CSV table of C-alpha atoms in Angstrom, one decimal:
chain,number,residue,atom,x,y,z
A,204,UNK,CA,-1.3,338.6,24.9
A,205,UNK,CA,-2.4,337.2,21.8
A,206,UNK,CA,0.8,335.2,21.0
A,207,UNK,CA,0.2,333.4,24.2
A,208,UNK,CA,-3.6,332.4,23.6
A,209,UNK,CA,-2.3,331.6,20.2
A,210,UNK,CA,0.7,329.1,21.5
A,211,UNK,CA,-2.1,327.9,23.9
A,212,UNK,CA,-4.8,327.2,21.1
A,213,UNK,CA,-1.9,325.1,19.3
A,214,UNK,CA,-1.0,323.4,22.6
A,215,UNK,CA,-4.8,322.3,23.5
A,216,UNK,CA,-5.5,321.4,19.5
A,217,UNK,CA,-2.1,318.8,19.6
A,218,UNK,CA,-3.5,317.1,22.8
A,219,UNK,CA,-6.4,317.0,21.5
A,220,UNK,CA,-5.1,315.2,18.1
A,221,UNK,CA,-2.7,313.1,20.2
A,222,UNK,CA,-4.4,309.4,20.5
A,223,UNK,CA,-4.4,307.4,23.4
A,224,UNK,CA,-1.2,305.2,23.8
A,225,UNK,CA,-2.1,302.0,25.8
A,226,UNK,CA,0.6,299.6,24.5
A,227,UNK,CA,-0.9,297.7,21.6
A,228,UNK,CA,1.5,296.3,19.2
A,229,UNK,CA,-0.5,298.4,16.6
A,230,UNK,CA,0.4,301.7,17.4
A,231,UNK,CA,4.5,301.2,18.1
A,232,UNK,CA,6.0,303.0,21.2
A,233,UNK,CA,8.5,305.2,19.0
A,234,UNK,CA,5.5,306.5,17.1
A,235,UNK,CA,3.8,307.5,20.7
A,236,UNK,CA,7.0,309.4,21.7
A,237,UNK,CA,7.7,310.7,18.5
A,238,UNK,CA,4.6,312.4,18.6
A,239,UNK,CA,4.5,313.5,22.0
A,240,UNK,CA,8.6,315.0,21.3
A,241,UNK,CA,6.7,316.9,18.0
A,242,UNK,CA,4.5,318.4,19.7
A,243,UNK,CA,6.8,319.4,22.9
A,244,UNK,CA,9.0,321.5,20.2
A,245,UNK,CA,6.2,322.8,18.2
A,246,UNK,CA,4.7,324.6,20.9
A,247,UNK,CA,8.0,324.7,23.2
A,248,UNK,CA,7.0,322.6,26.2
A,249,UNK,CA,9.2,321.9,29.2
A,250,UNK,CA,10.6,318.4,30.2
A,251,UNK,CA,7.5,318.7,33.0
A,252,UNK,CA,5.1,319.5,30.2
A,253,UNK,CA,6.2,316.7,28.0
A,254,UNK,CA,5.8,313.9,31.1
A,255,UNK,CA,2.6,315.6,31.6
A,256,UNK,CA,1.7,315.4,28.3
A,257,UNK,CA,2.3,312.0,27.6
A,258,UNK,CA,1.1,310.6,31.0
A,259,UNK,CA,-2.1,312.2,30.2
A,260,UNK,CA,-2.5,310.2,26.5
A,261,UNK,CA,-1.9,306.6,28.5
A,262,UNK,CA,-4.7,304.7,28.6
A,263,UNK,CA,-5.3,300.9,28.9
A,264,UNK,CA,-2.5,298.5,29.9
A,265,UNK,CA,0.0,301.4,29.5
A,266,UNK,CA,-1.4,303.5,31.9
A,267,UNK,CA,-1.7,300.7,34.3
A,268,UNK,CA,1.9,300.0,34.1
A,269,UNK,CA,2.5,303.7,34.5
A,270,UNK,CA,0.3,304.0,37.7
A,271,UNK,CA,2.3,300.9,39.0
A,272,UNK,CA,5.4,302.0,38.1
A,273,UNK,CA,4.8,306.0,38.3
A,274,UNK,CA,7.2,306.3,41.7
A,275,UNK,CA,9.8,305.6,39.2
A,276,UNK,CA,8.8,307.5,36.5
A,277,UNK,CA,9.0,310.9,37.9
A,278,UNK,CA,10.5,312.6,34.4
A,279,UNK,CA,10.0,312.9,30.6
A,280,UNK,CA,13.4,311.4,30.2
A,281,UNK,CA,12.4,308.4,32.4
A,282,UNK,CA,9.2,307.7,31.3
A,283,UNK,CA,10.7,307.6,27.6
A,284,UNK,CA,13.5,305.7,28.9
A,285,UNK,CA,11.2,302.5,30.4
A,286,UNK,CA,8.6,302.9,27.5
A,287,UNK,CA,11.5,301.8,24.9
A,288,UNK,CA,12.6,299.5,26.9
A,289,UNK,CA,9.2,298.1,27.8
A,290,UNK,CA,7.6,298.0,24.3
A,291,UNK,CA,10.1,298.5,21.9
A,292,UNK,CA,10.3,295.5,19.5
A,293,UNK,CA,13.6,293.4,19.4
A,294,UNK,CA,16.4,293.8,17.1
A,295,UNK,CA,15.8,290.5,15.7
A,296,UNK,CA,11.9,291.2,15.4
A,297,UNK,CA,12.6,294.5,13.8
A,298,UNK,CA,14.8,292.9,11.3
A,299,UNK,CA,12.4,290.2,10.4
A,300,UNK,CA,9.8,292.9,10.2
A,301,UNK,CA,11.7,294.2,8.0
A,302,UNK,CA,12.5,291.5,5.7
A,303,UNK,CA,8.8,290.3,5.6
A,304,UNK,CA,7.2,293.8,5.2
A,305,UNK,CA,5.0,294.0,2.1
A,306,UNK,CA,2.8,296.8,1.0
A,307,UNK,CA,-0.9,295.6,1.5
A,308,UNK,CA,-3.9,296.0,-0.6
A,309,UNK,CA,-4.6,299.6,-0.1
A,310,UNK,CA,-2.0,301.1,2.0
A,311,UNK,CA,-0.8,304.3,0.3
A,312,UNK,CA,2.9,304.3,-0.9
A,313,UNK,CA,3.9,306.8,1.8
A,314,UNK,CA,2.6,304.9,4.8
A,315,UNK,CA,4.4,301.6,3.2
A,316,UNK,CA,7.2,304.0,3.0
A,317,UNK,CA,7.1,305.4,6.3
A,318,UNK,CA,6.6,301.7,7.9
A,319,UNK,CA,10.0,301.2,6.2
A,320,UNK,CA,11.8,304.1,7.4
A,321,UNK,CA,10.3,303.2,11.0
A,322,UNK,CA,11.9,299.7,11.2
A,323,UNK,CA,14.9,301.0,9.5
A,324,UNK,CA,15.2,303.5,12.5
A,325,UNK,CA,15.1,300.1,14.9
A,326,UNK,CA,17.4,298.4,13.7
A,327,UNK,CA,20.1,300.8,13.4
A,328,UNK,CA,19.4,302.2,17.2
């Protein structure tokens, strides 16, 4: 019994932490579903869980095209699916992204670094 109000307690405190995803170039798709993935395997959700999950956490122009589109996106793996191919930035914009990336005044070396690693992830899928 307490295991389960435990993995329950983790589940509501990563919904909680899980911002809003409404399709803003500032906050990139992969980061969304990375995050909603992280927290699927952390506290062991099922594919239904995850859609739910994420569906929950759209807001703004992302939850509209959901609710337009929502007869179509019936599972996790097809809601992921349409998001990539929806938001996720060109080849040639990730490239040039990351050709012109610089670190900027006050941005910590590990988020510079993890920018990096993020565009390095696009262009090689």
């Amino acid at each position: 019994m307490e295991g389960n109000s435990f993995a329950n307690l983790i589940q509501s405190t990563a919904l909680k932490e899980l911002s809003k995803f409404t399709g803003d170039r500032q906050r990139k798709v992969t980061q969304y579903i990375d995050a909603v993935e992280h927290i699927g395997v952390f506290t062991e959700l099922n594919e239904s869980l995850l859609h739910s999950t994420a569906t929950i956490k759209l807001g703004g122009a992302a939850f509209n095209w959901y609710d337009n589109n929502k007869e179509t996106l019936r599972s996790w793996r097809e809601l992921k699916q349409n998001l990539l191919e929806l938001l996720k930035p060109s080849l040639s914009t990730a490239k040039t992204q990351l050709k012109e990336l610089k670190q900027q005044s006050g941005e910590t070396l590990i988020a510079y670094y993890d920018d990096i690693i993020d565009l390095c992830r696009q262009v090689d899928n």
